[in-house]
mmCIF file of C-alpha atoms and ligand atoms in Angstrom:
data_model
loop_
_atom_site.group_PDB
_atom_site.id
_atom_site.type_symbol
_atom_site.label_atom_id
_atom_site.label_comp_id
_atom_site.label_asym_id
_atom_site.label_seq_id
_atom_site.Cartn_x
_atom_site.Cartn_y
_atom_site.Cartn_z
ATOM 1 C CA UNK A 11 0.251 -12.463 -21.134
ATOM 2 C CA UNK A 12 2.945 -13.950 -18.917
ATOM 3 C CA UNK A 13 5.457 -11.719 -17.182
ATOM 4 C CA UNK A 14 8.318 -13.943 -18.277
ATOM 5 C CA UNK A 15 7.580 -12.666 -21.796
ATOM 6 C CA UNK A 16 7.786 -9.064 -20.600
ATOM 7 C CA UNK A 17 11.051 -7.244 -21.094
ATOM 8 C CA UNK A 18 12.017 -4.216 -19.062
ATOM 9 C CA UNK A 19 14.588 -3.200 -21.633
ATOM 10 C CA UNK A 20 13.976 0.218 -23.076
ATOM 11 C CA UNK A 21 15.478 1.817 -26.129
ATOM 12 C CA UNK A 22 17.257 4.393 -23.941
ATOM 13 C CA UNK A 23 19.691 2.588 -21.619
ATOM 14 C CA UNK A 24 19.780 5.568 -19.262
ATOM 15 C CA UNK A 25 16.082 5.042 -18.564
ATOM 16 C CA UNK A 26 16.203 1.284 -18.014
ATOM 17 C CA UNK A 27 14.448 0.196 -14.844
ATOM 18 C CA UNK A 28 16.461 -2.158 -12.750
ATOM 19 C CA UNK A 29 15.227 -4.259 -9.889
ATOM 20 C CA UNK A 30 17.083 -3.622 -6.653
ATOM 21 C CA UNK A 31 17.476 -6.719 -4.487
ATOM 22 C CA UNK A 32 15.423 -6.771 -1.322
ATOM 23 C CA UNK A 33 17.274 -7.091 1.966
ATOM 24 C CA UNK A 34 18.045 -10.748 2.504
ATOM 25 C CA UNK A 35 15.395 -11.310 5.155
ATOM 26 C CA UNK A 36 12.641 -9.389 3.450
ATOM 27 C CA UNK A 37 11.499 -11.954 0.902
ATOM 28 C CA UNK A 38 12.727 -15.325 2.014
ATOM 29 C CA UNK A 39 12.476 -16.695 5.530
ATOM 30 C CA UNK A 40 15.721 -17.254 7.386
ATOM 31 C CA UNK A 41 15.691 -21.061 7.514
ATOM 32 C CA UNK A 42 16.878 -20.920 11.097
ATOM 33 C CA UNK A 43 13.796 -19.300 12.584
ATOM 34 C CA UNK A 44 10.624 -21.334 12.706
ATOM 35 C CA UNK A 45 8.619 -18.281 13.699
ATOM 36 C CA UNK A 46 9.657 -16.428 10.538
ATOM 37 C CA UNK A 47 8.643 -19.427 8.455
ATOM 38 C CA UNK A 48 5.262 -19.609 10.232
ATOM 39 C CA UNK A 49 4.744 -15.890 9.611
ATOM 40 C CA UNK A 50 5.522 -16.233 5.911
ATOM 41 C CA UNK A 51 2.915 -18.956 5.474
ATOM 42 C CA UNK A 52 0.255 -17.246 7.625
ATOM 43 C CA UNK A 53 -2.650 -16.442 5.220
ATOM 44 C CA UNK A 54 -3.177 -12.694 5.109
ATOM 45 C CA UNK A 55 -4.033 -9.680 2.941
ATOM 46 C CA UNK A 56 -2.131 -6.498 2.301
ATOM 47 C CA UNK A 57 -4.440 -3.489 2.235
ATOM 48 C CA UNK A 58 -2.030 -0.542 2.125
ATOM 49 C CA UNK A 59 0.400 -0.781 -0.760
ATOM 50 C CA UNK A 60 1.174 1.977 -3.265
ATOM 51 C CA UNK A 61 1.890 1.160 -6.885
ATOM 52 C CA UNK A 62 4.333 4.084 -6.738
ATOM 53 C CA UNK A 63 6.322 2.265 -4.064
ATOM 54 C CA UNK A 64 6.618 -0.809 -6.297
ATOM 55 C CA UNK A 65 8.564 0.843 -9.111
ATOM 56 C CA UNK A 66 12.002 -0.766 -9.212
ATOM 57 C CA UNK A 67 14.660 1.753 -8.327
ATOM 58 C CA UNK A 68 15.969 2.994 -11.607
ATOM 59 C CA UNK A 69 19.423 3.233 -13.054
ATOM 60 C CA UNK A 70 19.258 7.008 -13.216
ATOM 61 C CA UNK A 71 18.507 7.301 -9.539
ATOM 62 C CA UNK A 72 21.242 4.866 -8.581
ATOM 63 C CA UNK A 73 23.832 6.411 -10.853
ATOM 64 C CA UNK A 74 22.910 9.959 -10.061
ATOM 65 C CA UNK A 75 21.471 10.293 -6.548
ATOM 66 C CA UNK A 76 21.612 14.071 -6.770
ATOM 67 C CA UNK A 77 19.187 13.987 -9.653
ATOM 68 C CA UNK A 78 16.888 11.693 -7.704
ATOM 69 C CA UNK A 79 17.159 14.087 -4.765
ATOM 70 C CA UNK A 80 18.005 11.396 -2.198
ATOM 71 C CA UNK A 81 20.950 9.397 -0.932
ATOM 72 C CA UNK A 82 21.109 5.606 -0.970
ATOM 73 C CA UNK A 83 22.308 3.364 1.828
ATOM 74 C CA UNK A 84 25.632 2.066 0.487
ATOM 75 C CA UNK A 85 25.070 -1.455 1.887
ATOM 76 C CA UNK A 86 21.444 -2.116 0.986
ATOM 77 C CA UNK A 87 20.830 0.307 -1.887
ATOM 78 C CA UNK A 88 17.681 1.426 -0.043
ATOM 79 C CA UNK A 89 17.033 5.170 -0.446
ATOM 80 C CA UNK A 90 17.020 7.372 2.649
ATOM 81 C CA UNK A 91 14.313 10.002 3.004
ATOM 82 C CA UNK A 92 14.298 12.942 5.368
ATOM 83 C CA UNK A 93 10.516 13.163 5.458
ATOM 84 C CA UNK A 94 7.272 12.582 3.571
ATOM 85 C CA UNK A 95 7.742 15.648 1.341
ATOM 86 C CA UNK A 96 11.100 14.409 0.092
ATOM 87 C CA UNK A 97 9.665 10.928 -0.362
ATOM 88 C CA UNK A 98 6.715 12.159 -2.443
ATOM 89 C CA UNK A 99 9.066 14.185 -4.648
ATOM 90 C CA UNK A 100 11.098 11.006 -5.241
ATOM 91 C CA UNK A 101 7.922 9.228 -6.386
ATOM 92 C CA UNK A 102 7.422 11.932 -9.020
ATOM 93 C CA UNK A 103 10.945 11.261 -10.215
ATOM 94 C CA UNK A 104 10.803 7.448 -10.304
ATOM 95 C CA UNK A 105 7.285 7.051 -11.698
ATOM 96 C CA UNK A 106 8.059 9.495 -14.523
ATOM 97 C CA UNK A 107 10.561 6.908 -15.793
ATOM 98 C CA UNK A 108 7.789 4.413 -16.428
ATOM 99 C CA UNK A 109 6.890 5.298 -19.968
ATOM 100 C CA UNK A 110 5.845 2.103 -21.662
ATOM 101 C CA UNK A 111 3.176 -0.472 -21.065
ATOM 102 C CA UNK A 112 5.448 -3.476 -20.626
ATOM 103 C CA UNK A 113 7.034 -1.765 -17.626
ATOM 104 C CA UNK A 114 3.594 -1.212 -16.116
ATOM 105 C CA UNK A 115 2.655 -4.862 -16.660
ATOM 106 C CA UNK A 116 5.907 -5.980 -15.093
ATOM 107 C CA UNK A 117 5.432 -3.793 -12.019
ATOM 108 C CA UNK A 118 1.928 -5.216 -11.569
ATOM 109 C CA UNK A 119 3.047 -8.803 -12.069
ATOM 110 C CA UNK A 120 5.844 -8.384 -9.542
ATOM 111 C CA UNK A 121 3.389 -7.109 -6.925
ATOM 112 C CA UNK A 122 1.512 -10.410 -7.118
ATOM 113 C CA UNK A 123 4.711 -12.452 -7.167
ATOM 114 C CA UNK A 124 6.150 -10.706 -4.105
ATOM 115 C CA UNK A 125 2.808 -10.900 -2.293
ATOM 116 C CA UNK A 126 2.820 -14.693 -2.618
ATOM 117 C CA UNK A 127 6.276 -14.893 -1.006
ATOM 118 C CA UNK A 128 4.820 -13.192 2.090
ATOM 119 C CA UNK A 129 1.707 -15.384 2.314
ATOM 120 C CA UNK A 130 -0.483 -12.542 1.008
ATOM 121 C CA UNK A 131 -3.506 -13.909 -0.864
ATOM 122 C CA UNK A 132 -5.064 -10.566 -1.733
ATOM 123 C CA UNK A 133 -3.659 -7.038 -2.121
ATOM 124 C CA UNK A 134 -5.412 -3.672 -2.338
ATOM 125 C CA UNK A 135 -3.078 -1.502 -4.413
ATOM 126 C CA UNK A 136 -3.367 2.301 -4.304
ATOM 127 C CA UNK A 137 -2.407 4.254 -7.418
ATOM 128 C CA UNK A 138 -2.210 8.030 -7.608
ATOM 129 C CA UNK A 139 -2.215 9.415 -11.180
ATOM 130 C CA UNK A 140 -0.504 12.656 -10.105
ATOM 131 C CA UNK A 141 2.782 10.708 -9.889
ATOM 132 C CA UNK A 142 2.524 9.237 -13.422
ATOM 133 C CA UNK A 143 2.938 12.036 -15.994
ATOM 134 C CA UNK A 144 3.211 9.650 -18.934
ATOM 135 C CA UNK A 145 -0.165 8.083 -18.167
ATOM 136 C CA UNK A 146 -2.305 10.981 -17.006
ATOM 137 C CA UNK A 147 -3.850 11.398 -20.420
ATOM 138 C CA UNK A 148 -4.433 7.661 -20.831
ATOM 139 C CA UNK A 149 -5.694 6.290 -17.546
ATOM 140 C CA UNK A 150 -7.760 3.677 -19.391
ATOM 141 C CA UNK A 151 -4.569 2.377 -21.017
ATOM 142 C CA UNK A 152 -2.699 2.496 -17.697
ATOM 143 C CA UNK A 153 -5.346 0.457 -15.893
ATOM 144 C CA UNK A 154 -5.542 -1.982 -18.820
ATOM 145 C CA UNK A 155 -1.793 -2.618 -18.561
ATOM 146 C CA UNK A 156 -1.996 -3.015 -14.795
ATOM 147 C CA UNK A 157 -4.902 -5.391 -15.271
ATOM 148 C CA UNK A 158 -2.865 -7.593 -17.618
ATOM 149 C CA UNK A 159 0.035 -7.780 -15.187
ATOM 150 C CA UNK A 160 -2.246 -8.584 -12.241
ATOM 151 C CA UNK A 161 -4.111 -11.232 -14.247
ATOM 152 C CA UNK A 162 -0.846 -12.962 -15.112
ATOM 153 C CA UNK A 163 0.269 -12.631 -11.492
ATOM 154 C CA UNK A 164 -2.956 -14.190 -10.246
ATOM 155 C CA UNK A 165 -2.659 -17.051 -12.755
ATOM 156 C CA UNK A 166 0.925 -17.822 -11.715
ATOM 157 C CA UNK A 167 0.805 -17.048 -7.981
ATOM 158 C CA UNK A 168 -2.859 -17.224 -6.917
ATOM 159 C CA UNK A 169 -2.902 -13.659 -5.548
ATOM 160 C CA UNK A 170 -5.928 -11.454 -6.238
ATOM 161 C CA UNK A 171 -5.408 -7.689 -6.556
ATOM 162 C CA UNK A 172 -7.863 -4.777 -6.403
ATOM 163 C CA UNK A 173 -6.994 -1.185 -7.250
ATOM 164 C CA UNK A 174 -7.836 1.976 -5.296
ATOM 165 C CA UNK A 175 -7.696 5.222 -7.290
ATOM 166 C CA UNK A 176 -6.098 7.841 -5.084
ATOM 167 C CA UNK A 177 -6.557 11.588 -5.152
ATOM 168 C CA UNK A 178 -3.816 13.804 -3.820
ATOM 169 C CA UNK A 179 -4.291 16.002 -0.742
ATOM 170 C CA UNK A 180 -2.424 18.849 -2.452
ATOM 171 C CA UNK A 181 -3.928 18.731 -5.947
ATOM 172 C CA UNK A 182 -6.324 21.351 -7.282
ATOM 173 C CA UNK A 183 -9.990 20.671 -6.542
ATOM 174 C CA UNK A 184 -10.828 20.645 -10.254
ATOM 175 C CA UNK A 185 -8.197 17.968 -10.894
ATOM 176 C CA UNK A 186 -9.540 15.708 -8.133
ATOM 177 C CA UNK A 187 -13.032 16.111 -9.505
ATOM 178 C CA UNK A 188 -11.818 15.236 -13.006
ATOM 179 C CA UNK A 189 -10.288 12.000 -11.696
ATOM 180 C CA UNK A 190 -13.521 11.014 -9.998
ATOM 181 C CA UNK A 191 -15.427 11.891 -13.195
ATOM 182 C CA UNK A 192 -13.111 9.581 -15.114
ATOM 183 C CA UNK A 193 -13.482 6.772 -12.600
ATOM 184 C CA UNK A 194 -17.258 6.913 -12.502
ATOM 185 C CA UNK A 195 -17.490 7.056 -16.299
ATOM 186 C CA UNK A 196 -14.884 4.370 -17.055
ATOM 187 C CA UNK A 197 -15.608 2.071 -14.068
ATOM 188 C CA UNK A 198 -12.821 -0.448 -14.794
ATOM 189 C CA UNK A 199 -13.631 -3.719 -12.976
ATOM 190 C CA UNK A 200 -10.190 -3.725 -11.369
ATOM 191 C CA UNK A 201 -10.731 -0.366 -9.588
ATOM 192 C CA UNK A 202 -12.924 -0.925 -6.550
ATOM 193 C CA UNK A 203 -12.180 2.046 -4.301
ATOM 194 C CA UNK A 204 -11.511 5.761 -4.021
ATOM 195 C CA UNK A 205 -8.692 6.892 -1.771
ATOM 196 C CA UNK A 206 -6.736 10.052 -0.962
ATOM 197 C CA UNK A 207 -3.057 10.247 -0.084
ATOM 198 C CA UNK A 208 -0.201 12.759 -0.183
ATOM 199 C CA UNK A 209 0.926 15.364 2.275
ATOM 200 C CA UNK A 210 -1.731 16.559 4.717
ATOM 201 C CA UNK A 211 0.737 18.795 6.539
ATOM 202 C CA UNK A 212 1.346 20.698 3.298
ATOM 203 C CA UNK A 213 -2.323 20.796 2.293
ATOM 204 C CA UNK A 214 -3.907 21.826 5.585
ATOM 205 C CA UNK A 215 -7.401 20.622 6.421
ATOM 206 C CA UNK A 216 -8.918 19.176 3.239
ATOM 207 C CA UNK A 217 -11.657 16.821 4.498
ATOM 208 C CA UNK A 218 -14.503 19.217 3.626
ATOM 209 C CA UNK A 219 -13.100 19.755 0.102
ATOM 210 C CA UNK A 220 -12.932 16.011 -0.644
ATOM 211 C CA UNK A 221 -16.219 15.081 1.042
ATOM 212 C CA UNK A 222 -18.480 15.514 -2.024
ATOM 213 C CA UNK A 223 -16.126 13.368 -4.131
ATOM 214 C CA UNK A 224 -16.128 10.591 -1.548
ATOM 215 C CA UNK A 225 -19.921 10.808 -1.340
ATOM 216 C CA UNK A 226 -20.160 10.374 -5.117
ATOM 217 C CA UNK A 227 -17.836 7.367 -5.024
ATOM 218 C CA UNK A 228 -19.826 5.756 -2.202
ATOM 219 C CA UNK A 229 -23.126 6.265 -4.018
ATOM 220 C CA UNK A 230 -21.597 4.605 -7.062
ATOM 221 C CA UNK A 231 -20.835 1.508 -4.968
ATOM 222 C CA UNK A 232 -17.107 2.055 -4.540
ATOM 223 C CA UNK A 233 -15.198 1.319 -1.357
ATOM 224 C CA UNK A 234 -13.361 4.207 0.328
ATOM 225 C CA UNK A 235 -10.208 4.701 2.373
ATOM 226 C CA UNK A 236 -8.020 7.710 3.181
ATOM 227 C CA UNK A 237 -4.538 8.505 4.412
ATOM 228 C CA UNK A 238 -4.822 10.324 7.724
ATOM 229 C CA UNK A 239 -2.971 10.455 11.000
ATOM 230 C CA UNK A 240 0.422 10.172 9.293
ATOM 231 C CA UNK A 241 1.155 13.761 8.213
ATOM 232 C CA UNK A 242 -1.900 14.996 10.110
ATOM 233 C CA UNK A 243 -2.724 14.559 13.769
ATOM 234 C CA UNK A 244 -5.818 12.954 15.296
ATOM 235 C CA UNK A 245 -8.009 15.666 13.753
ATOM 236 C CA UNK A 246 -7.181 14.247 10.302
ATOM 237 C CA UNK A 247 -8.327 10.790 11.399
ATOM 238 C CA UNK A 248 -11.552 12.261 12.777
ATOM 239 C CA UNK A 249 -12.218 14.042 9.475
ATOM 240 C CA UNK A 250 -11.564 10.834 7.536
ATOM 241 C CA UNK A 251 -14.215 8.932 9.464
ATOM 242 C CA UNK A 252 -16.707 11.720 10.207
ATOM 243 C CA UNK A 253 -16.489 13.766 6.989
ATOM 244 C CA UNK A 254 -15.205 11.367 4.335
ATOM 245 C CA UNK A 255 -16.942 8.379 6.012
ATOM 246 C CA UNK A 256 -14.179 6.018 4.933
ATOM 247 C CA UNK A 257 -14.338 2.305 5.648
ATOM 248 C CA UNK A 258 -10.650 2.128 6.497
ATOM 249 C CA UNK A 259 -8.002 4.627 7.571
ATOM 250 C CA UNK A 260 -4.562 4.374 5.970
ATOM 251 C CA UNK A 261 -2.012 4.780 8.813
ATOM 252 C CA UNK A 262 -4.232 6.537 11.360
ATOM 253 C CA UNK A 263 -1.556 6.049 14.008
ATOM 254 C CA UNK A 264 -1.588 9.597 15.362
ATOM 255 C CA UNK A 265 -5.090 8.858 16.640
ATOM 256 C CA UNK A 266 -3.155 7.612 19.652
ATOM 257 C CA UNK A 267 -2.738 11.251 20.743
ATOM 258 C CA UNK A 268 -6.488 11.510 21.402
ATOM 259 C CA UNK A 269 -7.859 8.896 23.849
ATOM 260 C CA UNK A 270 -11.480 9.689 22.945
ATOM 261 C CA UNK A 271 -10.702 9.045 19.292
ATOM 262 C CA UNK A 272 -8.984 5.761 20.117
ATOM 263 C CA UNK A 273 -12.107 4.719 22.027
ATOM 264 C CA UNK A 274 -14.274 5.692 19.056
ATOM 265 C CA UNK A 275 -12.133 3.719 16.578
ATOM 266 C CA UNK A 276 -12.358 0.688 18.838
ATOM 267 C CA UNK A 277 -16.095 1.025 19.469
ATOM 268 C CA UNK A 278 -16.917 1.541 15.805
ATOM 269 C CA UNK A 279 -14.435 -1.143 14.670
ATOM 270 C CA UNK A 280 -12.760 1.198 12.162
ATOM 271 C CA UNK A 281 -9.686 -0.633 10.846
ATOM 272 C CA UNK A 282 -6.330 1.125 10.635
ATOM 273 C CA UNK A 283 -3.933 -0.172 7.988
ATOM 274 C CA UNK A 284 -0.651 0.425 9.756
ATOM 275 C CA UNK A 285 2.776 0.534 8.042
ATOM 276 C CA UNK A 286 5.439 0.387 10.775
ATOM 277 C CA UNK A 287 8.635 0.454 8.693
ATOM 278 C CA UNK A 288 7.293 3.299 6.545
ATOM 279 C CA UNK A 289 6.552 5.334 9.674
ATOM 280 C CA UNK A 290 10.090 4.832 10.930
ATOM 281 C CA UNK A 291 11.689 5.577 7.549
ATOM 282 C CA UNK A 292 9.692 8.777 7.071
ATOM 283 C CA UNK A 293 10.315 9.993 10.612
ATOM 284 C CA UNK A 294 6.693 9.747 11.791
ATOM 285 C CA UNK A 295 7.907 7.655 14.742
ATOM 286 C CA UNK A 296 11.403 7.465 16.217
ATOM 287 C CA UNK A 297 11.752 3.672 16.134
ATOM 288 C CA UNK A 298 9.749 0.494 15.802
ATOM 289 C CA UNK A 299 9.867 0.059 19.581
ATOM 290 C CA UNK A 300 8.238 3.505 19.927
ATOM 291 C CA UNK A 301 5.530 2.735 17.348
ATOM 292 C CA UNK A 302 1.972 3.156 18.702
ATOM 293 C CA UNK A 303 0.623 0.048 16.939
ATOM 294 C CA UNK A 304 0.800 -1.929 20.178
ATOM 295 C CA UNK A 305 -0.964 0.772 22.197
ATOM 296 C CA UNK A 306 -3.718 0.990 19.583
ATOM 297 C CA UNK A 307 -4.092 -2.792 19.349
ATOM 298 C CA UNK A 308 -4.320 -3.300 23.099
ATOM 299 C CA UNK A 309 -6.902 -0.494 23.267
ATOM 300 C CA UNK A 310 -9.108 -2.639 21.010
ATOM 301 C CA UNK A 311 -8.470 -0.896 17.676
ATOM 302 C CA UNK A 312 -8.495 -3.221 14.649
ATOM 303 C CA UNK A 313 -5.060 -2.990 13.025
ATOM 304 C CA UNK A 314 -3.441 -4.672 10.036
ATOM 305 C CA UNK A 315 0.239 -4.607 9.057
ATOM 306 C CA UNK A 316 1.350 -3.377 5.643
ATOM 307 C CA UNK A 317 4.390 -2.171 3.713
ATOM 308 C CA UNK A 318 3.162 1.134 2.161
ATOM 309 C CA UNK A 319 6.029 1.306 -0.370
ATOM 310 C CA UNK A 320 8.018 -1.934 -0.099
ATOM 311 C CA UNK A 321 10.760 -1.391 -2.677
ATOM 312 C CA UNK A 322 11.577 2.046 -1.329
ATOM 313 C CA UNK A 323 11.594 1.035 2.316
ATOM 314 C CA UNK A 324 13.253 -2.355 1.719
ATOM 315 C CA UNK A 325 10.502 -4.306 3.440
ATOM 316 C CA UNK A 326 7.895 -7.015 2.878
ATOM 317 C CA UNK A 327 4.635 -7.933 4.575
ATOM 318 C CA UNK A 328 6.130 -11.003 6.231
ATOM 319 C CA UNK A 329 9.010 -8.898 7.481
ATOM 320 C CA UNK A 330 6.574 -6.384 9.037
ATOM 321 C CA UNK A 331 4.826 -9.234 10.913
ATOM 322 C CA UNK A 332 8.116 -10.808 12.004
ATOM 323 C CA UNK A 333 9.657 -7.538 13.189
ATOM 324 C CA UNK A 334 6.572 -6.495 15.143
ATOM 325 C CA UNK A 335 6.323 -9.963 16.695
ATOM 326 C CA UNK A 336 9.890 -9.652 17.870
ATOM 327 C CA UNK A 337 9.600 -6.056 19.048
ATOM 328 C CA UNK A 338 6.271 -6.352 20.860
ATOM 329 C CA UNK A 339 6.457 -10.003 21.897
ATOM 330 C CA UNK A 340 3.422 -11.015 19.852
ATOM 331 C CA UNK A 341 2.516 -14.681 19.863
ATOM 332 C CA UNK A 342 0.747 -16.636 17.129
ATOM 333 C CA UNK A 343 -2.713 -15.739 18.362
ATOM 334 C CA UNK A 344 -1.951 -11.996 18.072
ATOM 335 C CA UNK A 345 -0.419 -12.442 14.614
ATOM 336 C CA UNK A 346 -3.413 -14.537 13.552
ATOM 337 C CA UNK A 347 -5.802 -11.841 14.784
ATOM 338 C CA UNK A 348 -3.925 -9.197 12.789
ATOM 339 C CA UNK A 349 -4.035 -11.382 9.671
ATOM 340 C CA UNK A 350 -7.794 -11.757 10.221
ATOM 341 C CA UNK A 351 -8.253 -7.963 10.343
ATOM 342 C CA UNK A 352 -6.211 -7.656 7.147
ATOM 343 C CA UNK A 353 -8.514 -10.041 5.286
ATOM 344 C CA UNK A 354 -11.767 -8.748 6.779
ATOM 345 C CA UNK A 355 -10.882 -5.121 6.058
ATOM 346 C CA UNK A 356 -9.697 -5.808 2.505
ATOM 347 C CA UNK A 357 -11.647 -4.793 -0.571
ATOM 348 C CA UNK A 358 -11.489 -8.328 -2.001
ATOM 349 C CA UNK A 359 -14.823 -9.745 -3.124
ATOM 350 C CA UNK A 360 -16.908 -11.370 -0.413
ATOM 351 C CA UNK A 361 -16.184 -14.821 -1.868
ATOM 352 C CA UNK A 362 -12.453 -14.185 -1.856
ATOM 353 C CA UNK A 363 -12.542 -12.885 1.700
ATOM 354 C CA UNK A 364 -14.421 -16.036 2.779
ATOM 355 C CA UNK A 365 -11.865 -18.195 1.019
ATOM 356 C CA UNK A 366 -8.936 -16.449 2.688
ATOM 357 C CA UNK A 367 -10.596 -16.512 6.111
ATOM 358 C CA UNK A 368 -11.165 -20.222 5.696
ATOM 359 C CA UNK A 369 -7.471 -20.671 4.755
ATOM 360 C CA UNK A 370 -6.556 -18.664 7.845
ATOM 361 C CA UNK A 371 -8.762 -20.776 10.112
ATOM 362 C CA UNK A 372 -7.288 -23.966 8.688
ATOM 363 C CA UNK A 373 -3.809 -22.613 9.246
ATOM 364 C CA UNK A 374 -4.569 -21.632 12.826
ATOM 365 C CA UNK A 375 -6.285 -24.967 13.404
ATOM 366 C CA UNK A 376 -9.716 -23.455 13.987
ATOM 367 C CA UNK A 377 -12.920 -24.977 12.679
ATOM 368 C CA UNK A 378 -15.235 -22.592 10.897
HETATM 369 N N1 ADE B 24 2.119 7.882 -1.279
HETATM 370 C C1 ADE B 24 2.923 6.817 -1.179
HETATM 371 N N2 ADE B 24 3.245 6.565 0.099
HETATM 372 C C2 ADE B 24 2.616 7.515 0.840
HETATM 373 C C3 ADE B 24 2.553 7.803 2.216
HETATM 374 N N3 ADE B 24 3.186 7.054 3.130
HETATM 375 N N4 ADE B 24 1.826 8.853 2.611
HETATM 376 C C4 ADE B 24 1.184 9.617 1.721
HETATM 377 N N5 ADE B 24 1.191 9.387 0.410
HETATM 378 C C5 ADE B 24 1.903 8.342 -0.028
HETATM 379 ZN ZN1 ZN B 25 0.413 5.046 2.119
#
């Protein structure tokens, strides 16, 4: 399958998905800045990217913002969210519009295509079935469609993609267990990890409830990661590493409120996959300048930079690197170190990680 053969046209025009253009500087480097160009070509991985945040904004939402429950910036078309709860409700709305397999293939293909424009050689993509009503009863079919899109994307753009099945912090325990049952029975090659996302503030402390599911996934040879320290404080990050025993923490930035935890993350080399623009857009931090990524990094914590939900926040991986470089005064050695963490902490195969690290070393002019 090639994506160029895939049509997004649906029988019902009101449910046609339309791609919304990215902000001008998000996908293509401004020719005038050499640093932006260098950042785009810097070999890297993206390890925190939600499938749900890669659904093109749909005609219904654009025509009828009230129905979508959000307003759109009149200049950029980027939706504005008050907080995480409103954002997650929007995902339910937009993902419900994805009802046929060609749309799913297209979304997957586009992830690989966009990744290549940011110098991303591998992406770990999180998908959370609670947002996809049309596919909940056919997860095998959903993953098969995603697989086809990613395969075509890899063939055309050289980007490898792994999937992380995500549970939801607020879903019923029996439903989470059923998803893990499915994963361990079906074991699609493409799905390499178990994750948990959603709203920790709404769910309360859930680490102990998810622990047995994460233990099962680990015993079955799956990787693990968890959202924490975004809608929870440092205690959520502690639970993720001490109770869920995850390899990587998604966000994790509120660890900064607990110096002992920061020291532990640094000492144990637990990577945080940080998403600066997302944190600003969802009101977790007041501005990029106030983002704790720099404090965490200089305290020795391994951080990578990611988009979280690029189409909804109007960002790209290269743009995250470029904006942080500008805001925090990072030079090429800092950006190279962050790219290295992104590759080393990814769930790509060991061979692929070696390949990307070797590309990175070549790019930085280092001999391996
Ligand atoms: N699902 C998609 N983006 C998310 C985020 N930033 N936090 C929690 N769940 C999410
Ligand atoms: Zn996320």
